[in-house]
Amino acid sequence: LYGKAGLANSSRETGSGDLVQGDFRLEPKTYRTFFKQKEIVMPPIEFKLLRSLLARPGKVFSREELVAAAWPEHAAATDVRGVDVHIARLRKRLRACVGSEVIRTVRSAGYAFAPEW
């Protein structure tokens, strides 16, 4: 299943600090995301959410954990349901490039990076 979307079941960081997960490469210093060498342009909030999910593929992140990752300075005041909106936008953006779903919803728990299950 991981192979179809060009994904591995573990992430790694390169010497430059980039996060690599299968055919995905994230550049945290520049907030740039690539899939199969093609750039996927996204806002910083979506980048932060994707970075969290890609760093631990298969781990289910609660909305609270994702809020803390995406809005660290405002985590206490941020509505956790806002994560749902940003995840929906991120899914749409990734689906256009990858051709399949890579973010899974775990009912009453949160979200996980996991290609077609």
Tab-separated table of C-alpha atoms in Angstrom:
chain	number	residue	atom	x	y	z
A	1	LEU	CA	0.000	0.000	0.000
A	2	TYR	CA	2.760	2.440	0.825
A	3	GLY	CA	4.459	1.661	-2.471
A	4	LYS	CA	1.554	2.757	-4.676
A	5	ALA	CA	1.843	6.357	-3.520
A	6	GLY	CA	5.650	6.237	-3.642
A	7	LEU	CA	5.942	6.136	0.123
A	8	ALA	CA	8.006	4.261	2.640
A	9	ASN	CA	6.891	3.435	6.153
A	10	SER	CA	9.623	5.506	7.778
A	11	SER	CA	10.889	9.067	7.408
A	12	ARG	CA	14.432	10.316	7.451
A	13	GLU	CA	16.170	13.637	7.678
A	14	THR	CA	18.918	14.548	5.251
A	15	GLY	CA	22.130	16.301	6.238
A	16	SER	CA	20.538	19.580	5.138
A	17	GLY	CA	17.622	19.094	7.541
A	18	ASP	CA	15.138	18.124	4.817
A	19	LEU	CA	12.504	15.561	5.777
A	20	VAL	CA	12.176	12.713	3.271
A	21	GLN	CA	9.283	10.244	3.215
A	22	GLY	CA	9.181	8.111	0.070
A	23	ASP	CA	8.775	10.525	-2.851
A	24	PHE	CA	7.983	13.440	-0.530
A	25	ARG	CA	10.689	15.903	0.465
A	26	LEU	CA	10.070	18.818	2.824
A	27	GLU	CA	12.516	21.680	3.271
A	28	PRO	CA	11.744	23.158	6.710
A	29	LYS	CA	14.122	26.105	6.272
A	30	THR	CA	12.288	27.356	3.175
A	31	TYR	CA	8.811	25.857	3.789
A	32	ARG	CA	8.974	24.091	0.417
A	33	THR	CA	7.374	20.716	-0.318
A	34	PHE	CA	8.139	18.388	-3.214
A	35	PHE	CA	6.566	15.187	-4.496
A	36	LYS	CA	8.614	13.352	-7.144
A	37	GLN	CA	10.741	16.486	-7.629
A	38	LYS	CA	7.657	18.642	-8.372
A	39	GLU	CA	6.993	21.477	-5.953
A	40	ILE	CA	3.668	21.587	-4.125
A	41	VAL	CA	2.985	25.164	-3.074
A	42	MET	CA	1.131	25.458	0.232
A	43	PRO	CA	0.654	27.948	3.069
A	44	PRO	CA	2.900	27.651	6.156
A	45	ILE	CA	0.103	26.192	8.321
A	46	GLU	CA	-0.447	23.301	5.913
A	47	PHE	CA	3.321	22.793	5.669
A	48	LYS	CA	3.579	22.508	9.457
A	49	LEU	CA	0.716	20.015	9.583
A	50	LEU	CA	2.242	17.910	6.810
A	51	ARG	CA	5.682	18.041	8.442
A	52	SER	CA	4.229	16.667	11.683
A	53	LEU	CA	2.357	13.880	9.906
A	54	LEU	CA	5.271	12.897	7.645
A	55	ALA	CA	7.739	12.808	10.523
A	56	ARG	CA	5.829	9.905	12.123
A	57	PRO	CA	3.990	7.957	9.398
A	58	GLY	CA	1.176	5.829	10.767
A	59	LYS	CA	1.046	7.666	14.110
A	60	VAL	CA	-2.381	9.083	14.871
A	61	PHE	CA	-2.066	12.730	15.897
A	62	SER	CA	-4.859	14.263	17.931
A	63	ARG	CA	-6.221	17.623	16.852
A	64	GLU	CA	-4.605	19.120	19.960
A	65	GLU	CA	-1.186	17.778	18.938
A	66	LEU	CA	-1.591	19.200	15.446
A	67	VAL	CA	-2.697	22.580	16.812
A	68	ALA	CA	0.442	22.661	18.977
A	69	ALA	CA	2.577	21.847	15.911
A	70	ALA	CA	0.953	24.340	13.533
A	71	TRP	CA	0.190	27.202	15.934
A	72	PRO	CA	2.710	26.764	18.771
A	73	GLU	CA	2.458	30.361	19.963
A	74	HIS	CA	-1.367	30.317	19.978
A	75	ALA	CA	-2.142	26.673	20.777
A	76	ALA	CA	-4.200	27.426	23.887
A	77	ALA	CA	-6.419	29.938	22.070
A	78	THR	CA	-6.825	28.047	18.778
A	79	ASP	CA	-10.030	26.117	18.070
A	80	VAL	CA	-9.064	22.500	17.428
A	81	ARG	CA	-11.776	22.239	14.750
A	82	GLY	CA	-9.725	24.655	12.648
A	83	VAL	CA	-7.378	21.724	12.073
A	84	ASP	CA	-10.168	19.951	10.170
A	85	VAL	CA	-10.417	22.812	7.679
A	86	HIS	CA	-6.667	22.906	7.078
A	87	ILE	CA	-6.420	19.115	6.782
A	88	ALA	CA	-9.221	19.182	4.169
A	89	ARG	CA	-7.313	21.793	2.157
A	90	LEU	CA	-4.064	19.865	2.537
A	91	ARG	CA	-5.737	16.632	1.399
A	92	LYS	CA	-7.110	18.331	-1.710
A	93	ARG	CA	-3.702	19.781	-2.541
A	94	LEU	CA	-1.905	16.444	-2.038
A	95	ARG	CA	-4.541	14.419	-3.900
A	96	ALA	CA	-3.976	16.609	-6.969
A	97	CYS	CA	-0.264	15.687	-6.976
A	98	VAL	CA	-0.194	12.168	-5.557
A	99	GLY	CA	-3.422	10.892	-7.096
A	100	SER	CA	-4.568	9.167	-3.909
A	101	GLU	CA	-5.322	9.858	-0.259
A	102	VAL	CA	-2.337	9.946	2.070
A	103	ILE	CA	-3.952	11.432	5.186
A	104	ARG	CA	-6.311	9.159	7.075
A	105	THR	CA	-8.985	10.266	9.535
A	106	VAL	CA	-9.213	8.149	12.670
A	107	ARG	CA	-12.654	8.775	14.102
A	108	SER	CA	-12.619	10.425	17.540
A	109	ALA	CA	-8.822	10.303	17.567
A	110	GLY	CA	-7.292	12.499	14.864
A	111	TYR	CA	-5.269	12.129	11.685
A	112	ALA	CA	-2.424	9.967	10.413
A	113	PHE	CA	-0.172	9.969	7.389
A	114	ALA	CA	-0.973	6.661	5.724
A	115	PRO	CA	-1.458	6.121	2.006
A	116	GLU	CA	-4.395	4.074	0.716
A	117	TRP	CA	-5.496	1.615	3.374
